[in-house]
Short mmCIF file of C-alpha atoms in Angstrom, two decimals:
data_model
loop_
_atom_site.label_atom_id
_atom_site.label_comp_id
_atom_site.label_asym_id
_atom_site.label_seq_id
_atom_site.Cartn_x
_atom_site.Cartn_y
_atom_site.Cartn_z
CA MET A 1 24.67 9.66 -17.30
CA PRO A 2 22.25 6.73 -16.92
CA VAL A 3 18.85 7.19 -18.59
CA TYR A 4 15.74 5.13 -17.83
CA ASP A 5 12.15 5.44 -18.97
CA TYR A 6 11.04 5.91 -15.37
CA VAL A 7 12.99 6.86 -12.27
CA VAL A 8 11.25 5.82 -9.03
CA VAL A 9 12.49 7.73 -5.97
CA GLY A 10 11.93 5.42 -3.00
CA GLY A 11 11.79 1.63 -3.04
CA GLY A 12 9.19 1.56 -0.30
CA THR A 13 5.57 0.49 -0.07
CA ALA A 14 4.25 2.25 -3.20
CA GLY A 15 7.57 2.39 -5.05
CA SER A 16 7.97 -1.39 -4.98
CA VAL A 17 4.51 -1.83 -6.52
CA ILE A 18 5.10 0.73 -9.28
CA ALA A 19 8.55 -0.58 -10.22
CA SER A 20 7.24 -4.13 -10.41
CA ARG A 21 4.18 -3.23 -12.47
CA LEU A 22 6.03 -1.00 -14.96
CA THR A 23 8.72 -3.60 -15.65
CA GLU A 24 6.12 -6.20 -16.59
CA ASP A 25 6.67 -4.63 -20.02
CA PRO A 26 10.16 -5.79 -21.09
CA ASP A 27 10.54 -2.70 -23.26
CA VAL A 28 10.21 -0.33 -20.28
CA THR A 29 13.29 0.47 -18.18
CA VAL A 30 12.97 1.52 -14.54
CA ALA A 31 15.51 2.64 -11.95
CA VAL A 32 14.59 2.61 -8.26
CA ILE A 33 16.52 4.99 -6.03
CA GLU A 34 16.43 3.57 -2.49
CA GLY A 35 18.31 5.08 0.44
CA GLY A 36 18.55 1.81 2.35
CA PRO A 37 20.00 -1.64 1.64
CA SER A 38 18.23 -4.71 0.32
CA ASP A 39 16.07 -6.73 2.70
CA LEU A 40 16.89 -10.01 0.92
CA ASP A 41 18.20 -12.63 3.35
CA ARG A 42 17.99 -10.21 6.31
CA ASP A 43 16.16 -12.21 8.94
CA GLU A 44 16.00 -9.30 11.38
CA VAL A 45 13.88 -7.49 8.76
CA LEU A 46 11.97 -10.37 7.22
CA THR A 47 10.88 -11.99 10.51
CA LEU A 48 7.71 -10.12 11.43
CA ARG A 49 7.91 -10.66 15.18
CA ARG A 50 11.30 -8.89 15.28
CA TRP A 51 9.77 -5.55 14.19
CA LEU A 52 10.34 -3.78 17.52
CA GLY A 53 14.09 -4.32 17.18
CA LEU A 54 14.12 -2.26 13.97
CA LEU A 55 12.88 0.92 15.63
CA GLY A 56 15.71 3.32 16.34
CA GLY A 57 18.27 1.02 14.70
CA GLU A 58 20.53 1.33 11.67
CA LEU A 59 17.57 0.91 9.29
CA ASP A 60 15.63 3.85 10.76
CA TYR A 61 15.78 7.48 9.59
CA GLU A 62 14.70 8.47 13.13
CA TYR A 63 12.73 11.68 12.67
CA THR A 64 11.78 13.65 15.74
CA THR A 65 8.95 16.09 16.38
CA THR A 66 9.07 19.75 17.33
CA GLU A 67 7.96 20.83 20.80
CA GLN A 68 4.32 19.76 21.33
CA PRO A 69 2.79 22.02 24.00
CA ARG A 70 -0.20 19.75 24.65
CA GLY A 71 1.32 16.42 23.64
CA ASN A 72 4.49 14.38 23.84
CA SER A 73 7.57 16.15 22.43
CA HIS A 74 9.74 13.02 22.69
CA ILE A 75 8.19 10.84 19.97
CA LEU A 76 10.58 9.10 17.59
CA HIS A 77 8.95 8.96 14.16
CA SER A 78 10.56 5.87 12.72
CA ARG A 79 10.83 5.75 8.93
CA ALA A 80 12.36 2.70 7.32
CA LYS A 81 15.75 2.87 5.59
CA VAL A 82 15.51 -0.43 3.71
CA LEU A 83 13.99 -1.86 0.53
CA GLY A 84 10.24 -2.25 1.06
CA GLY A 85 10.13 0.91 3.16
CA CYS A 86 7.81 0.90 6.12
CA SER A 87 6.25 -2.39 5.01
CA SER A 88 9.66 -3.87 5.92
CA HIS A 89 9.55 -2.13 9.30
CA ASN A 90 5.99 -2.18 10.58
CA THR A 91 3.58 -4.80 11.96
CA LEU A 92 1.90 -5.34 8.55
CA ILE A 93 -1.61 -4.89 9.95
CA SER A 94 -3.62 -4.94 6.72
CA PHE A 95 -6.92 -3.14 6.27
CA LYS A 96 -8.58 -2.30 3.00
CA PRO A 97 -9.57 1.35 3.58
CA LEU A 98 -13.27 1.63 4.36
CA PRO A 99 -15.66 2.88 1.64
CA SER A 100 -16.22 6.01 3.73
CA ASP A 101 -12.45 6.66 3.65
CA TRP A 102 -12.21 6.62 -0.15
CA ASP A 103 -15.46 8.57 -0.55
CA GLU A 104 -14.03 11.21 1.79
CA TRP A 105 -11.10 11.54 -0.63
CA ALA A 106 -13.44 12.01 -3.59
CA ALA A 107 -15.41 14.63 -1.63
CA ALA A 108 -12.11 16.39 -0.87
CA GLY A 109 -11.45 16.83 -4.61
CA ALA A 110 -9.74 13.54 -5.51
CA ALA A 111 -12.04 12.71 -8.42
CA GLY A 112 -11.82 9.07 -9.46
CA TRP A 113 -10.65 7.93 -6.04
CA GLY A 114 -14.03 7.05 -4.51
CA ALA A 115 -14.80 3.62 -3.06
CA GLU A 116 -16.34 2.24 -6.24
CA GLU A 117 -13.30 3.15 -8.36
CA MET A 118 -10.73 2.04 -5.77
CA ASP A 119 -12.23 -1.28 -4.69
CA PRO A 120 -10.80 -3.30 -7.64
CA TYR A 121 -7.24 -2.39 -6.65
CA PHE A 122 -7.53 -4.39 -3.45
CA GLY A 123 -7.98 -7.51 -5.57
CA LYS A 124 -4.78 -6.73 -7.48
CA LEU A 125 -2.52 -6.72 -4.42
CA ARG A 126 0.11 -9.46 -4.44
CA ASN A 127 0.68 -9.55 -0.69
CA ASN A 128 -0.33 -12.64 1.28
CA ILE A 129 -3.09 -11.03 3.34
CA VAL A 130 -4.43 -13.49 5.92
CA ARG A 131 -6.02 -13.42 9.35
CA VAL A 132 -3.67 -14.05 12.28
CA ALA A 133 -3.16 -17.80 12.08
CA LYS A 134 -4.71 -20.10 14.67
CA LYS A 135 -1.28 -21.08 16.02
CA ASP A 136 -0.53 -17.38 16.62
CA GLN A 137 -3.84 -16.63 18.39
CA ASN A 138 -2.55 -16.08 21.91
CA GLN A 139 -4.93 -17.16 24.69
CA ILE A 140 -4.88 -13.80 26.46
CA ALA A 141 -5.75 -12.05 23.18
CA THR A 142 -8.54 -14.58 22.61
CA ASP A 143 -9.87 -13.88 26.13
CA TRP A 144 -9.55 -10.12 25.56
CA ILE A 145 -11.76 -10.42 22.47
CA GLU A 146 -14.40 -12.33 24.45
CA ALA A 147 -14.32 -9.80 27.31
CA THR A 148 -14.61 -6.89 24.87
CA LYS A 149 -17.71 -8.39 23.28
CA THR A 150 -19.26 -8.75 26.76
CA ALA A 151 -18.21 -5.36 28.12
CA LEU A 152 -18.99 -3.19 25.09
CA GLY A 153 -21.55 -5.23 23.16
CA VAL A 154 -19.57 -5.04 19.91
CA PRO A 155 -19.55 -7.95 17.46
CA GLU A 156 -16.54 -10.15 16.79
CA VAL A 157 -15.15 -9.63 13.30
CA VAL A 158 -13.61 -12.68 11.67
CA GLY A 159 -11.92 -11.20 8.60
CA PHE A 160 -11.83 -7.40 8.81
CA ASN A 161 -11.44 -7.15 5.02
CA ASP A 162 -14.42 -9.33 4.15
CA GLN A 163 -16.92 -6.48 4.35
CA PRO A 164 -17.03 -2.88 5.57
CA PHE A 165 -17.48 -2.44 9.33
CA GLU A 166 -18.09 0.36 11.79
CA GLU A 167 -17.56 -1.52 15.05
CA GLY A 168 -16.02 -4.80 15.99
CA VAL A 169 -13.27 -6.69 17.77
CA GLY A 170 -11.08 -9.50 16.53
CA PHE A 171 -7.75 -10.73 15.29
CA PHE A 172 -6.23 -8.58 12.57
CA ASP A 173 -5.52 -9.48 8.99
CA LEU A 174 -1.75 -9.32 8.39
CA SER A 175 0.45 -9.45 5.31
CA TYR A 176 2.61 -12.36 6.38
CA HIS A 177 3.39 -16.03 5.89
CA PRO A 178 2.23 -17.69 9.12
CA GLU A 179 4.19 -20.90 8.60
CA THR A 180 7.52 -19.03 8.82
CA ASN A 181 6.48 -15.71 10.45
CA LYS A 182 8.03 -14.00 7.45
CA ARG A 183 6.78 -10.70 6.04
CA SER A 184 4.75 -10.35 2.89
CA SER A 185 5.90 -6.75 2.53
CA ALA A 186 5.84 -4.68 -0.65
CA SER A 187 9.41 -5.72 -1.46
CA VAL A 188 8.79 -9.41 -0.67
CA ALA A 189 5.58 -9.54 -2.71
CA TYR A 190 6.50 -7.31 -5.65
CA LEU A 191 10.30 -7.31 -6.02
CA HIS A 192 11.87 -10.41 -4.46
CA PRO A 193 10.49 -12.88 -7.03
CA HIS A 194 12.25 -10.94 -9.80
CA MET A 195 15.41 -10.21 -7.82
CA GLU A 196 15.79 -13.93 -7.11
CA ALA A 197 14.86 -15.13 -10.61
CA GLY A 198 16.83 -12.42 -12.39
CA ASP A 199 14.00 -12.14 -14.88
CA ARG A 200 13.73 -8.34 -14.96
CA PRO A 201 16.89 -7.01 -16.68
CA ASN A 202 14.90 -3.81 -17.29
CA LEU A 203 14.71 -3.15 -13.52
CA THR A 204 17.69 -1.44 -11.85
CA LEU A 205 17.80 -1.13 -8.06
CA MET A 206 20.14 1.64 -6.92
CA LEU A 207 20.40 0.76 -3.22
CA GLU A 208 21.97 2.84 -0.44
CA THR A 209 21.59 5.76 -2.83
CA TRP A 210 19.99 8.99 -1.69
CA ALA A 211 18.06 11.40 -3.92
CA HIS A 212 18.65 14.98 -2.83
CA LYS A 213 17.49 17.18 -5.73
CA LEU A 214 15.21 17.01 -8.75
CA GLU A 215 16.46 18.26 -12.09
CA LEU A 216 13.99 20.63 -13.77
CA ASP A 217 14.05 22.15 -17.24
CA GLY A 218 11.62 25.01 -16.84
CA THR A 219 8.44 23.29 -15.66
CA ALA A 220 9.46 19.82 -16.86
CA ALA A 221 11.04 17.31 -14.51
CA LYS A 222 13.99 15.59 -16.19
CA GLY A 223 15.67 13.47 -13.54
CA VAL A 224 17.16 13.18 -10.07
CA HIS A 225 20.51 14.02 -8.52
CA VAL A 226 21.59 11.22 -6.20
CA ARG A 227 24.48 10.40 -3.90
CA THR A 228 25.76 6.83 -3.60
CA LYS A 229 26.92 5.23 -0.35
CA ASP A 230 30.50 5.99 -1.47
CA GLY A 231 29.64 9.69 -1.77
CA GLU A 232 29.64 9.73 -5.57
CA GLU A 233 27.29 12.28 -7.14
CA VAL A 234 25.27 10.82 -10.02
CA TYR A 235 22.55 12.30 -12.19
CA VAL A 236 19.85 9.82 -13.22
CA GLU A 237 17.61 10.92 -16.08
CA ALA A 238 14.02 9.89 -16.80
CA ALA A 239 13.01 9.69 -20.45
CA ARG A 240 9.32 9.56 -19.52
CA GLU A 241 8.60 10.42 -15.87
CA VAL A 242 10.03 10.79 -12.41
CA LEU A 243 7.88 9.05 -9.77
CA VAL A 244 8.42 10.31 -6.25
CA CYS A 245 7.54 7.61 -3.69
CA ALA A 246 9.74 8.67 -0.80
CA GLY A 247 6.96 8.89 1.80
CA ALA A 248 5.19 11.61 3.73
CA VAL A 249 8.44 12.99 5.19
CA ASP A 250 11.02 12.63 2.43
CA THR A 251 8.80 13.44 -0.55
CA PRO A 252 8.03 17.03 0.57
CA ARG A 253 11.64 17.31 1.77
CA LEU A 254 12.94 16.46 -1.74
CA LEU A 255 10.48 18.84 -3.39
CA MET A 256 11.43 21.75 -1.16
CA HIS A 257 15.16 21.22 -1.64
CA SER A 258 14.42 21.27 -5.37
CA GLY A 259 12.74 24.68 -5.09
CA ILE A 260 9.17 23.37 -5.13
CA GLY A 261 7.11 24.55 -2.18
CA PRO A 262 6.07 27.63 -0.19
CA LYS A 263 8.04 30.47 -1.81
CA ARG A 264 8.47 32.62 1.29
CA ASP A 265 9.79 29.73 3.38
CA LEU A 266 12.20 28.55 0.70
CA GLU A 267 13.62 31.98 -0.03
CA ALA A 268 14.09 32.65 3.68
CA LEU A 269 16.49 29.68 3.68
CA GLY A 270 18.24 30.81 0.50
CA ILE A 271 16.64 28.14 -1.70
CA PRO A 272 15.59 29.62 -5.07
CA CYS A 273 11.87 28.96 -5.56
CA VAL A 274 11.20 27.32 -8.92
CA LEU A 275 7.50 26.68 -8.28
CA ASP A 276 5.49 28.32 -5.51
CA LEU A 277 3.35 25.46 -4.16
CA PRO A 278 2.16 26.49 -0.69
CA GLY A 279 0.70 23.07 0.14
CA VAL A 280 4.03 21.22 0.16
CA GLY A 281 4.57 20.12 3.77
CA GLU A 282 1.13 21.24 4.96
CA ASN A 283 -1.74 18.93 6.05
CA LEU A 284 0.55 16.63 8.08
CA LEU A 285 -1.69 13.81 9.33
CA ASP A 286 -1.19 10.97 11.79
CA HIS A 287 -3.05 8.45 13.94
CA PRO A 288 -2.11 9.62 17.46
CA GLU A 289 -2.68 7.14 20.24
CA SER A 290 -1.88 6.64 23.90
CA VAL A 291 -1.72 3.65 26.19
CA ILE A 292 -3.17 1.94 29.24
CA VAL A 293 -0.95 -0.76 30.78
CA TRP A 294 -1.73 -3.65 33.13
CA GLU A 295 0.56 -5.96 35.00
CA THR A 296 -0.49 -9.56 34.48
CA ASP A 297 -0.54 -12.23 37.13
CA GLY A 298 2.55 -13.99 35.78
CA PRO A 299 3.81 -14.61 32.24
CA ILE A 300 1.45 -14.88 29.29
CA PRO A 301 1.61 -17.50 26.52
CA ASP A 302 4.48 -16.96 24.09
CA ASN A 303 2.74 -17.67 20.78
CA SER A 304 2.02 -14.57 18.68
CA ALA A 305 2.36 -13.24 15.14
CA MET A 306 3.84 -9.89 16.21
CA ASP A 307 2.67 -9.10 19.79
CA SER A 308 -0.21 -6.83 18.74
CA ASP A 309 -2.43 -9.31 16.98
CA ALA A 310 -5.93 -8.10 17.85
CA GLY A 311 -7.85 -4.86 17.82
CA LEU A 312 -11.12 -3.09 18.47
CA PHE A 313 -13.13 -0.43 16.63
CA VAL A 314 -15.89 1.58 18.29
CA LYS A 315 -18.36 4.09 16.89
CA ARG A 316 -19.31 6.50 19.67
CA ASP A 317 -20.96 9.16 17.50
CA PRO A 318 -23.87 7.76 15.45
CA GLU A 319 -23.43 10.62 12.95
CA HIS A 320 -19.80 9.73 12.27
CA LYS A 321 -19.00 7.77 9.11
CA GLY A 322 -17.05 4.72 10.20
CA PRO A 323 -15.40 4.06 13.58
CA ASP A 324 -14.22 7.01 15.68
CA LEU A 325 -12.12 5.13 18.25
CA MET A 326 -9.71 2.24 17.72
CA PHE A 327 -7.50 0.07 19.95
CA HIS A 328 -4.52 -2.17 19.35
CA PHE A 329 -4.14 -4.89 21.98
CA TYR A 330 -0.48 -5.46 22.82
CA GLN A 331 0.55 -8.71 24.49
CA ILE A 332 3.49 -6.79 25.96
CA PRO A 333 3.69 -3.89 28.47
CA PHE A 334 4.19 -0.92 26.13
CA THR A 335 5.74 1.49 28.61
CA ASP A 336 8.35 3.59 26.75
CA ASN A 337 6.54 6.86 27.39
CA PRO A 338 5.05 6.09 30.85
CA GLU A 339 8.59 5.21 32.03
CA ARG A 340 9.71 8.72 31.10
CA LEU A 341 6.91 9.99 33.38
CA GLY A 342 8.19 7.92 36.31
CA TYR A 343 6.19 4.71 35.89
CA GLU A 344 7.91 1.34 36.10
CA ARG A 345 7.66 -1.38 33.51
CA PRO A 346 6.14 -4.55 34.99
CA GLU A 347 7.94 -7.84 34.31
CA HIS A 348 4.79 -9.27 32.73
CA GLY A 349 2.01 -7.17 31.25
CA VAL A 350 -0.31 -6.17 28.43
CA SER A 351 -1.48 -2.89 26.96
CA MET A 352 -4.35 -1.32 25.08
CA THR A 353 -3.70 1.69 22.90
CA PRO A 354 -6.68 4.02 22.35
CA ASN A 355 -6.19 5.45 18.87
CA ILE A 356 -7.89 8.32 17.01
CA PRO A 357 -9.02 7.09 13.55
CA LYS A 358 -9.92 10.57 12.31
CA SER A 359 -7.63 12.91 14.21
CA ARG A 360 -8.49 16.58 13.89
CA SER A 361 -4.86 17.64 14.30
CA ARG A 362 -3.35 19.12 11.15
CA GLY A 363 0.37 19.59 11.36
CA ARG A 364 3.14 20.89 9.14
CA LEU A 365 6.52 19.72 7.87
CA TYR A 366 9.11 22.36 6.98
CA LEU A 367 12.81 22.82 6.32
CA THR A 368 15.13 24.48 8.80
CA SER A 369 18.19 24.54 6.52
CA ALA A 370 19.12 24.65 2.84
CA ASP A 371 21.41 21.68 3.50
CA PRO A 372 19.63 18.52 2.24
CA GLU A 373 21.40 16.49 4.94
CA VAL A 374 19.57 18.36 7.72
CA LYS A 375 16.34 16.63 8.70
CA PRO A 376 13.11 18.58 8.27
CA ALA A 377 11.03 19.75 11.23
CA LEU A 378 7.83 17.81 11.91
CA ASP A 379 5.18 19.72 13.86
CA PHE A 380 2.17 17.44 14.23
CA ARG A 381 0.30 19.94 16.44
CA TYR A 382 -0.97 17.06 18.53
CA PHE A 383 -3.99 17.85 20.71
CA GLU A 384 -4.27 21.51 19.74
CA ARG A 385 -7.68 22.89 20.68
CA ASP A 386 -10.01 24.02 17.91
CA GLU A 387 -11.45 27.53 17.59
CA ASN A 388 -14.11 26.61 20.16
CA GLY A 389 -11.54 25.41 22.68
CA VAL A 390 -12.39 21.73 22.11
CA ASP A 391 -9.67 19.07 22.13
CA TYR A 392 -11.45 16.35 20.15
CA ASP A 393 -8.37 14.14 20.03
CA GLY A 394 -7.63 14.40 23.75
CA ASP A 395 -11.28 13.76 24.62
CA THR A 396 -11.24 10.68 22.39
CA LEU A 397 -8.31 9.24 24.34
CA VAL A 398 -10.10 9.85 27.67
CA ASP A 399 -13.11 7.93 26.35
CA GLY A 400 -10.72 5.19 25.27
CA ILE A 401 -9.22 4.81 28.73
CA LYS A 402 -12.69 4.51 30.26
CA LEU A 403 -13.75 1.84 27.75
CA ALA A 404 -10.49 -0.06 28.29
CA ARG A 405 -11.14 -0.16 32.02
CA ARG A 406 -14.59 -1.64 31.39
CA ILE A 407 -12.99 -4.39 29.30
CA ALA A 408 -10.43 -5.05 32.05
CA GLN A 409 -13.25 -5.77 34.49
CA ALA A 410 -14.88 -8.37 32.22
CA GLU A 411 -14.09 -12.05 32.11
CA PRO A 412 -12.34 -14.01 30.79
CA PHE A 413 -9.77 -11.18 30.44
CA ALA A 414 -9.99 -9.91 34.04
CA LYS A 415 -8.58 -13.14 35.50
CA TRP A 416 -5.21 -12.46 33.84
CA LEU A 417 -4.76 -9.01 35.37
CA LYS A 418 -3.00 -8.10 38.60
CA ARG A 419 -3.20 -4.28 38.55
CA GLU A 420 -3.42 -1.25 36.29
CA VAL A 421 0.07 0.25 35.96
CA PHE A 422 -0.64 3.32 33.80
CA PRO A 423 -2.39 5.73 34.16
CA GLY A 424 -3.18 3.93 37.43
CA PRO A 425 -6.47 3.11 39.17
CA ASP A 426 -6.40 6.32 41.24
CA VAL A 427 -6.43 8.49 38.10
CA THR A 428 -10.16 8.92 37.49
CA ASP A 429 -10.69 12.64 36.83
CA ASP A 430 -11.12 13.42 33.11
CA ALA A 431 -8.66 16.32 33.18
CA GLU A 432 -6.07 14.22 34.99
CA ILE A 433 -6.52 11.30 32.60
CA SER A 434 -6.21 13.67 29.64
CA GLU A 435 -3.02 15.25 30.96
CA LEU A 436 -1.30 11.91 31.52
CA VAL A 437 -2.36 10.14 28.34
CA ARG A 438 -1.43 13.17 26.20
CA LYS A 439 2.03 13.27 27.78
CA ALA A 440 2.40 9.52 27.17
CA ALA A 441 0.94 9.64 23.66
CA HIS A 442 2.85 8.07 20.82
CA THR A 443 2.50 7.48 17.11
CA VAL A 444 1.62 4.35 15.16
CA TYR A 445 3.99 5.62 12.48
CA HIS A 446 1.32 6.76 10.01
CA PRO A 447 2.46 10.21 8.80
CA ALA A 448 0.54 11.23 5.67
CA GLY A 449 -0.97 14.12 3.75
CA THR A 450 2.02 16.43 3.17
CA CYS A 451 1.58 16.64 -0.63
CA LYS A 452 -2.15 16.18 -0.72
CA MET A 453 -4.24 15.39 -3.76
CA GLY A 454 -7.08 17.76 -4.61
CA ALA A 455 -9.09 19.69 -7.13
CA ALA A 456 -7.73 22.52 -9.29
CA ASP A 457 -9.29 25.20 -7.06
CA ASP A 458 -7.73 23.82 -3.85
CA GLN A 459 -4.82 26.15 -3.11
CA LEU A 460 -3.13 23.61 -0.84
CA ALA A 461 -3.41 20.64 -3.22
CA VAL A 462 0.03 19.58 -4.46
CA VAL A 463 -1.04 16.87 -6.91
CA ASP A 464 -4.09 16.46 -9.12
CA PRO A 465 -6.21 13.28 -9.24
CA GLU A 466 -3.73 11.80 -11.75
CA LEU A 467 -1.01 12.28 -9.11
CA LYS A 468 0.75 14.89 -11.27
CA ILE A 469 2.41 17.77 -9.43
CA ARG A 470 0.50 20.96 -10.17
CA GLY A 471 2.43 23.21 -12.57
CA LEU A 472 4.98 20.56 -13.58
CA SER A 473 5.15 17.89 -16.25
CA GLY A 474 7.00 14.59 -16.25
CA ILE A 475 6.57 13.94 -12.54
CA ARG A 476 4.05 12.35 -10.17
CA ILE A 477 3.89 11.50 -6.50
CA ALA A 478 2.60 8.15 -5.23
CA ASP A 479 2.86 7.49 -1.50
CA ALA A 480 1.09 8.44 1.74
CA SER A 481 1.92 12.10 1.22
CA VAL A 482 -0.90 12.38 -1.38
CA PHE A 483 -3.60 11.34 1.14
CA PRO A 484 -6.08 14.26 1.35
CA THR A 485 -7.47 12.80 4.60
CA MET A 486 -6.47 9.90 6.84
CA PRO A 487 -8.22 6.53 6.49
CA ALA A 488 -9.81 5.36 9.73
CA VAL A 489 -7.74 2.16 9.55
CA ASN A 490 -4.03 1.37 9.40
CA PRO A 491 -3.01 2.84 6.02
CA MET A 492 -0.51 0.37 4.53
CA LEU A 493 -2.91 -1.31 2.10
CA GLY A 494 -4.12 2.15 1.11
CA VAL A 495 -0.54 3.04 0.12
CA LEU A 496 -0.19 -0.20 -1.86
CA MET A 497 -3.46 0.60 -3.65
CA VAL A 498 -2.17 4.11 -4.45
CA GLY A 499 0.84 2.37 -6.03
CA GLU A 500 -1.40 0.08 -8.09
CA LYS A 501 -3.55 2.99 -9.24
CA CYS A 502 -0.46 5.02 -10.15
CA ALA A 503 0.84 2.14 -12.29
CA ASP A 504 -2.56 2.03 -13.99
CA LEU A 505 -2.45 5.78 -14.70
CA LEU A 506 1.04 5.42 -16.19
CA HIS A 507 -0.04 2.56 -18.46
CA LYS A 508 -2.78 4.81 -19.83
CA ALA A 509 -0.49 7.84 -20.27
CA PRO A 510 1.06 8.98 -23.56
CA THR A 511 4.68 7.88 -23.91
CA GLN A 512 6.47 11.03 -24.99
CA GLY A 513 8.78 12.54 -22.33
CA GLY A 514 7.47 15.57 -20.51
CA ASP A 515 3.89 15.16 -21.73
CA ALA A 516 3.45 11.76 -20.12
#
């Protein structure tokens, strides 16, 4: 039975950070349990512009959603099955969460996680965070930025991470190496230097190994039961702590299969409940978005960092803290969902994706079987009306389509466009727009919140502000599942900062086993 000081479940965005930081001390041993293979020397993973080819492939867990009465029931929620997790899979759009995002966490009971306390962790990140390089600044994206400034009167932002913003348009900051178009993912930035140098003998990577149950001794977490790619069952013990970093889907899944979660649900499946924690799997968050597609008048220039290099933030409600509508600008016709509705993909085209920074949907993740191999059910409850019958999220998308059309009429962007493909120029009624864009809605792959952090009196809080699971010792969670609320911006840097803060908390913790 292998024993390590710390066992990290999940070698993804936060797990890579924590494993790297803990093993800076040569006297500390760490094992990382990662379900996927290494990303070293895998060009299809490391080349940023090849990200679309990873979706639905062998390195994707491919989670689906339950029936969504007012949304799209056909969304594939890609989750990465590779070292580096979703930072090895996504577009690496890199935003420091806004001060209002962190302060919202503190107000929600995450004491010590306000903007002032969290800001220093941005400076600790090892990723190469840079603005889309000049050579990658596609001319149509450049013209789109100019047209957006004209049409909407928003400022251009050069460096979204330089200072907090509420509105603005510009090229994104990305975690990449522009000279090679290679990722600066969590694994590349935090693990590869040591994997290549062989200078961390105290770090063990257990790849293609799947954690399926936590070992508990009363209320103390002791280790993890894992299955290797050859089917061998192994128990890995943690002398100090187990750190669960498996993400917003697989972290609550592991907890529930270990008997930690809503008692009634677990017992209905025949899983003995060890700790009744009703919040496990609740508060499922996302950034829903839809799409408007144009055919362009011929091909567009080929240079790009990853085909969605620019974006826009708008603040419609002056009372709202931060932006309340966001767009990615795709230099490709993004038509997967419109095609299912009968629309045809143009040979050449571009898209804008109206996105809801602060979605009011609150979904739920739950088990449907006691078999750990069976995927959990994800019910995002997209576009459900509130108690007053208002669909804030759907209305936000309608506003987005209208703003996008204004941009499409402004030069120098308008000269590129031949026609609107989806929803189509004849679709002008709000109810009709809403119906179509909800049916064609998709995800930006930002599930979060399913083991949320909160105060002691919050019945649905799963972890406390030190990331410790309520009612257990020797175990913490550090990944997007602990988000109490969703940042207005793409959350990857937020997850990295959670990893850095977790490492900090561990360095300050006592060293004896279950009390750590």
